[in-house]
Structure formats: structure tokens, C-alpha cells
Coordinates of C-alpha atoms and ligand atoms in Angstrom, one line a residue:
M1 CA 90.3 103.5 61.3
A2 CA 89.2 102.3 57.8
K3 CA 87.6 98.9 57.9
R4 CA 90.1 96.2 57.3
K5 CA 89.6 92.8 55.6
I6 CA 91.4 90.2 57.8
I7 CA 92.1 86.5 57.6
I8 CA 92.8 84.9 61.0
D9 CA 95.4 82.1 60.9
T10 CA 95.3 80.3 64.2
D11 CA 95.8 77.3 66.5
P12 CA 93.0 77.6 69.1
G13 CA 94.0 77.7 72.0
Q14 CA 92.1 79.5 74.7
D15 CA 93.9 82.8 73.9
D16 CA 93.4 82.4 70.2
S17 CA 89.7 82.0 70.9
V18 CA 89.6 85.2 72.9
A19 CA 91.3 86.9 69.9
I20 CA 88.7 85.5 67.5
L21 CA 85.9 86.6 69.7
T22 CA 87.4 90.1 70.0
A23 CA 87.7 90.4 66.2
L24 CA 84.1 89.2 65.7
G25 CA 82.9 91.8 68.3
S26 CA 84.5 94.6 66.2
P27 CA 82.5 94.6 62.9
E28 CA 82.9 98.3 62.3
E29 CA 86.7 98.0 62.1
L30 CA 87.3 94.4 61.0
D31 CA 85.8 92.3 58.2
V32 CA 86.8 88.7 59.1
L33 CA 86.9 86.9 55.8
A34 CA 87.8 83.5 57.2
V35 CA 89.6 81.6 59.8
V36 CA 92.5 79.3 58.7
S37 CA 93.6 76.6 61.2
V38 CA 97.1 75.3 61.7
A39 CA 98.8 72.6 63.8
G40 CA 100.2 74.2 67.0
N41 CA 98.8 74.1 70.5
V42 CA 97.0 70.9 69.6
P43 CA 96.9 68.8 66.4
L44 CA 95.2 70.3 63.3
W45 CA 92.0 68.3 63.6
R46 CA 91.4 69.9 67.0
T47 CA 92.4 73.4 66.1
T48 CA 90.1 73.2 63.1
E49 CA 87.2 71.9 65.3
N50 CA 87.9 74.6 67.9
A51 CA 87.8 77.3 65.2
L52 CA 84.4 76.0 64.1
K53 CA 83.1 75.9 67.7
I54 CA 84.3 79.4 68.6
T55 CA 82.8 81.0 65.5
D56 CA 79.5 79.2 66.3
L57 CA 79.8 80.4 69.9
A58 CA 80.0 84.0 68.6
G59 CA 76.9 83.4 66.5
R60 CA 78.8 83.6 63.3
P61 CA 78.5 80.2 61.6
E62 CA 78.8 81.8 58.2
I63 CA 82.5 82.5 58.8
P64 CA 84.3 79.8 56.8
V65 CA 87.0 77.8 58.4
Y66 CA 89.8 76.3 56.3
A67 CA 92.1 73.6 57.6
G68 CA 95.7 74.4 56.9
C69 CA 99.0 72.6 57.5
A70 CA 99.1 69.6 59.8
R71 CA 102.8 69.9 60.6
P72 CA 105.7 72.4 60.3
M73 CA 107.6 72.8 57.1
R74 CA 110.6 70.7 58.1
R75 CA 110.5 69.7 61.8
D76 CA 108.3 67.3 63.8
P77 CA 105.2 68.8 65.3
V78 CA 105.4 70.2 68.8
T79 CA 102.2 70.7 70.8
A80 CA 101.2 72.4 74.0
E81 CA 98.5 70.3 75.7
H82 CA 100.4 71.0 79.0
V83 CA 99.2 74.5 78.8
H84 CA 95.9 74.3 76.8
G85 CA 94.6 70.9 77.8
T86 CA 93.8 67.9 75.5
T87 CA 91.2 69.7 73.5
G88 CA 93.1 73.0 73.2
I89 CA 90.2 74.9 74.7
N90 CA 89.8 73.1 78.0
G91 CA 87.7 75.1 80.4
V92 CA 84.6 75.0 78.1
D93 CA 82.6 72.1 76.7
L94 CA 81.1 73.6 73.5
P95 CA 78.5 72.0 71.3
A96 CA 79.8 70.1 68.2
P97 CA 80.3 72.4 65.2
S98 CA 77.2 73.4 63.3
R99 CA 79.0 72.9 59.9
P100 CA 82.2 71.2 58.6
A101 CA 85.4 73.0 57.6
E102 CA 85.6 74.0 53.9
S103 CA 87.0 71.4 51.5
Q104 CA 89.7 73.7 50.1
H105 CA 93.1 73.6 51.9
G106 CA 93.9 76.7 53.9
V107 CA 97.1 77.4 52.0
D108 CA 95.2 77.4 48.7
Y109 CA 92.5 79.6 50.2
L110 CA 95.1 82.1 51.2
I111 CA 96.7 82.1 47.7
D112 CA 93.3 82.3 45.9
T113 CA 91.9 85.0 48.1
L114 CA 95.1 87.2 48.0
R115 CA 95.2 86.9 44.2
A116 CA 91.5 87.8 43.9
N117 CA 91.9 91.0 46.0
D118 CA 93.9 94.1 45.2
A119 CA 97.2 94.8 46.9
G120 CA 96.6 96.5 50.2
E121 CA 93.2 94.9 50.8
I122 CA 94.0 92.0 53.2
T123 CA 95.7 91.9 56.5
L124 CA 96.8 88.5 57.9
C125 CA 96.4 88.1 61.7
V126 CA 98.6 85.1 62.7
L127 CA 98.1 83.6 66.1
G128 CA 100.1 80.4 65.9
P129 CA 103.0 78.9 64.0
I130 CA 103.3 80.7 60.6
T131 CA 103.5 77.5 58.5
N132 CA 100.4 78.3 56.3
I133 CA 101.6 81.7 55.3
A134 CA 105.2 80.5 54.6
M135 CA 103.9 77.6 52.5
A136 CA 101.6 80.0 50.6
M137 CA 104.6 82.3 49.9
V138 CA 106.7 79.3 48.7
K139 CA 103.9 77.9 46.5
A140 CA 102.9 81.4 45.1
P141 CA 105.6 84.0 45.6
D142 CA 103.4 86.6 43.9
I143 CA 101.1 86.8 46.9
S144 CA 103.6 88.7 49.0
A145 CA 102.9 91.9 47.1
K146 CA 99.2 91.5 47.8
I147 CA 99.5 91.3 51.6
T148 CA 98.9 94.7 53.4
E149 CA 100.5 93.6 56.6
I150 CA 101.1 90.5 58.7
V151 CA 100.4 91.0 62.4
W152 CA 101.8 87.9 64.2
M153 CA 101.9 86.9 67.9
A154 CA 105.5 85.6 67.9
G155 CA 108.9 85.8 69.4
A156 CA 110.6 87.1 72.5
Y157 CA 113.8 88.9 73.3
F158 CA 113.7 90.8 76.6
E159 CA 111.3 88.2 78.1
V160 CA 113.3 85.3 76.7
G161 CA 111.6 82.0 75.7
N162 CA 108.5 80.2 77.0
I163 CA 108.9 76.7 75.3
T164 CA 112.7 76.8 75.6
P165 CA 114.9 79.2 77.5
T166 CA 115.4 81.1 74.3
A167 CA 112.4 80.5 72.0
E168 CA 108.7 81.5 72.0
F169 CA 106.3 78.7 71.0
N170 CA 104.9 80.0 67.7
V171 CA 108.4 80.5 66.3
Y172 CA 109.9 77.4 67.9
V173 CA 107.3 75.1 66.3
D174 CA 108.2 76.2 62.8
P175 CA 111.4 78.4 62.7
E176 CA 111.9 77.8 59.0
A177 CA 108.4 79.2 58.3
A178 CA 109.3 82.2 60.5
D179 CA 112.5 82.7 58.5
V180 CA 110.6 82.7 55.2
V181 CA 108.3 85.4 56.4
V182 CA 110.8 87.7 58.1
K183 CA 112.8 87.6 54.9
S184 CA 109.8 88.0 52.6
G185 CA 109.8 91.8 52.6
V186 CA 106.1 91.9 53.6
K187 CA 105.2 94.5 56.2
L188 CA 105.4 92.5 59.4
T189 CA 104.4 93.5 62.9
M190 CA 105.6 91.1 65.6
V191 CA 103.7 90.9 69.0
P192 CA 106.2 89.1 71.2
L193 CA 106.2 87.9 74.8
D194 CA 107.9 91.2 75.6
V195 CA 104.5 92.9 75.3
T196 CA 102.1 90.0 76.0
H197 CA 103.8 89.5 79.4
R198 CA 102.5 93.0 80.3
A199 CA 98.9 92.0 79.4
L200 CA 98.2 90.0 82.5
A201 CA 94.6 88.6 82.9
T202 CA 94.0 89.2 86.6
H203 CA 91.0 87.6 88.3
E204 CA 89.5 91.1 88.4
W205 CA 89.5 91.2 84.7
L206 CA 88.2 87.6 84.4
D207 CA 85.4 88.6 86.8
K208 CA 84.6 91.5 84.4
F209 CA 84.3 89.0 81.5
R210 CA 81.9 86.8 83.5
A211 CA 79.9 89.9 84.6
L212 CA 79.1 90.7 81.0
G213 CA 76.3 88.2 81.4
N214 CA 76.6 86.7 77.9
R215 CA 77.7 83.2 76.9
C216 CA 80.9 84.5 75.2
G217 CA 81.9 86.4 78.3
A218 CA 81.4 83.3 80.5
A219 CA 83.3 81.2 78.0
V220 CA 86.3 83.6 78.0
A221 CA 86.3 83.5 81.8
D222 CA 86.1 79.7 81.9
M223 CA 88.8 79.2 79.2
L224 CA 91.2 81.6 80.8
N225 CA 90.6 80.2 84.3
F226 CA 91.9 76.9 82.8
S227 CA 94.8 78.1 80.8
E228 CA 96.1 80.5 83.5
R229 CA 97.0 77.5 85.8
F230 CA 100.2 76.8 83.9
D231 CA 101.4 80.4 83.7
L232 CA 100.5 81.3 87.3
G233 CA 102.4 78.2 88.5
K234 CA 105.4 79.0 86.3
Y235 CA 105.6 82.8 86.8
G236 CA 103.8 83.4 90.0
W237 CA 102.3 86.7 88.6
V238 CA 99.0 88.3 89.5
G239 CA 97.6 87.1 86.2
A240 CA 98.4 85.0 83.2
P241 CA 99.7 86.7 80.1
L242 CA 97.1 87.0 77.4
H243 CA 99.0 86.6 74.1
D244 CA 96.9 86.3 70.9
P245 CA 94.3 89.0 71.6
C246 CA 97.1 91.6 71.5
V247 CA 97.2 91.0 67.7
I248 CA 93.6 92.1 67.3
A249 CA 93.8 94.9 69.9
Y250 CA 96.9 96.2 68.0
L251 CA 94.7 96.5 64.8
L252 CA 91.9 98.1 66.8
K253 CA 93.9 100.5 69.0
P254 CA 97.5 100.7 68.0
E255 CA 97.9 103.8 70.1
I256 CA 97.8 101.7 73.3
F257 CA 100.9 99.9 72.3
V258 CA 104.6 100.9 72.0
A259 CA 106.7 99.5 69.1
R260 CA 109.9 100.1 67.2
H261 CA 111.0 99.2 63.6
I262 CA 114.0 97.0 64.0
N263 CA 115.9 94.0 62.5
V264 CA 114.7 90.6 63.6
E265 CA 116.3 87.4 62.4
I266 CA 115.4 83.8 63.3
E267 CA 118.0 81.4 64.7
L268 CA 117.7 78.1 62.8
N269 CA 120.8 76.2 63.9
G270 CA 121.4 77.0 67.5
T271 CA 122.6 74.3 69.9
Y272 CA 120.3 75.8 72.6
S273 CA 118.7 78.7 70.8
T274 CA 116.9 77.3 67.7
G275 CA 113.7 79.3 67.2
M276 CA 115.0 82.4 69.0
T277 CA 114.0 85.8 67.5
V278 CA 117.2 87.8 67.5
A279 CA 115.7 91.2 67.9
D280 CA 118.2 94.0 67.4
W281 CA 116.3 96.5 69.6
W282 CA 119.4 98.7 70.1
G283 CA 120.5 98.6 66.4
V284 CA 123.9 97.2 67.0
S285 CA 123.9 94.8 64.0
K286 CA 123.3 97.5 61.4
R287 CA 121.1 94.9 59.6
P288 CA 118.2 96.5 57.8
A289 CA 115.0 96.9 59.9
N290 CA 112.3 94.3 58.7
V291 CA 109.9 94.1 61.7
T292 CA 107.7 96.5 63.7
Y293 CA 108.5 94.9 67.1
V294 CA 105.8 95.7 69.8
R295 CA 107.3 96.2 73.2
D296 CA 104.7 97.6 75.6
V297 CA 100.9 98.0 76.1
D298 CA 98.5 99.9 78.4
A299 CA 97.0 96.8 80.0
D300 CA 93.9 98.5 81.4
A301 CA 93.1 100.0 78.0
F302 CA 93.7 96.5 76.5
F303 CA 91.4 94.6 78.8
G304 CA 88.8 97.4 78.7
L305 CA 88.8 97.0 74.9
L306 CA 88.5 93.2 75.1
T307 CA 85.6 93.2 77.6
E308 CA 83.8 95.9 75.6
R309 CA 84.0 93.9 72.3
V310 CA 83.3 90.5 73.8
G311 CA 80.3 92.1 75.5
R312 CA 78.8 92.8 72.1
L313 CA 78.5 89.1 71.3
P314 CA 75.8 86.6 72.2
Ligands
LIG401 O1 103.7 81.6 73.0 C1 102.3 81.9 73.0 C2 101.7 81.5 71.8 O2 101.7 80.0 71.7 C3 100.2 81.8 71.7 O3 99.8 82.0 70.4 C4 99.5 80.6 72.2 O4 98.2 80.4 71.7 C5 100.4 79.5 71.7 O5 100.0 79.2 70.4
LIG402 CA1 98.0 80.7 69.4

């Protein structure tokens, strides 16, 4: 694959952190321009600090981190400390960041960077609520034409919701932002629970991360050992679903995934279904297709890729 310039927009989060590490372990394929934090799993000050800590852990303190939006476009913030712990990356106790976040706001960084690059240069990898990208599109509509593709861990249809019976967390936190993006016309690939629930981090795989013998492998095992508790208790599966790294793996090895180009709309006014991704997998609505919706993954190939890339790090 040709090397891609990517910006990672994220709310670390243990799974976000594994995604960031996987991306930084793939320098031949991915040029990580920056990390932009957003309020999501935990408040913005923590997601920003966590992004700084994880890039330090990877030995990449030169990767700039920009703090983005501290709350959704319209609704009150919703967080997920019940899954990720108070810090958002419970399971590890990492050193304080070696440097501060950049002074520019993350939304303005997105606008300036997309304007400064040619169309087709930059891919946005979104691992949390999509507030920053939607706000950038509202503030500077011209940037949509510059975005190569947005690959976003978001949504659920066959697997139904995880934060409500119908909505997946990243969409539920800011459904208005999701609606802006799905209606933007930008090439959008959605990586929903329908596929991430087939990427189960079994203890055999966690042992393989730890057996890498490096600090990043140990950190991955420790973080996922913490965050798995909620999902194992809820679902009773042999492993916890590993959500956000599916975004990076999709860029690296799309051939291990199955996807279909379909129509997806966002429910904004449901009594019980606000934040639901209404994924027309069977084409019954006749609405135009606007999303490449990922439905399946070869889990062994996925985890083999992740362990190989994290193994390259310090
Ligand atoms: O629903 C899973 C998503 O919500 C993941 O991105 C996880 O990090 C949380 O943000
Ligand atoms: Ca996330």
C-alpha cells in the first residue's frame, strides 16, 4: 500500500491506546501527522494527557497532540469510566507527559492541516465521538473536499448498542456530529460493533502481547486486562471486543475485513433509539449508499498484525 498521512482523533481509552501504538508500529504504511484528543471515554483533559503519555510510551514524543472539543456539539457530555476507569487508561501507571499539548485547538489544527495539503493526502482515523471533525466541517466546509477518507470506529446494527440497547458509545455521545459527517459526502468507512465484537482479545492473545518482552507489549496486556473486566462480565465471552485498533488494521490490511457500501443514517430524535446507526444492510430503504460498513474480520490475522506491529516498539 502507498504510505498514508493520517491524523488520529481519539478519546484514550485503553483500546484507543492500542490503536495508536499499532499505528506508530507501522511507519512504512502510516505517517502519523498528529493526535487530536476529544472528550469521550473520560473528560478532555484526561484524553489529552493519555494521548501524550501513550506517544511517549511508544518513544515518539515528537508526535504533536492537540486538544479538541471538551463536549459534544449539543448534548451534555457522557463518559465511560465504568469501562475504562477514572484515568481512562487504568491498568497502567505511565510517567507524566514529557511535553505539553500544542497550544492550537484541535479543530483549528484539522482545518489548517487539511487546507495546507492537497486533496487525497490525508486520512482521518476517528476512535471516539466525531465532534472535532464535525465542528471543523461546520467552521470550514471547504475541508470536506480535502479529506481522502474517514475511517471511524462507530455504530452498531446487528450487534445492537453498547451504551444503550440501540446506540454505540461513539455515536451516542454526539449523534449530531455523526449526522453532520454521514451527510457530508466525504468517503466514510464505519467500523461498528458488528465487526469489533468478532475481534475478541482472548487471554491467549494478551499473553502474546506480554511475551513480546517490550514495554509497549506489557502495557497493552495490562491495559486490556483492566478494560476487559466490564465486557467479560457483560457478555461472558472468551475475550473482550477490541474496538479501535480495527480502524488502524483496516488501513493496514483491508483484505482481512468484509464490508459493504450501504446507506447509514443517524437517529437523532428517538424515544429509545437516539444515537442508533440505522444501517440499511439489505438495501430496503433505497436511500443512496453513503458508508462503507465493515461487518466481519479474520480475528487471528487481526491479532497477529497487532502483536507484530506493537512488537516493533520500545
Ligand atoms: O463503543 C466503543 C467505543 O467507545 C471505543 O472507541 C471505545 O474506546 C469507546 O470510545
Ligand atoms: Ca475510543
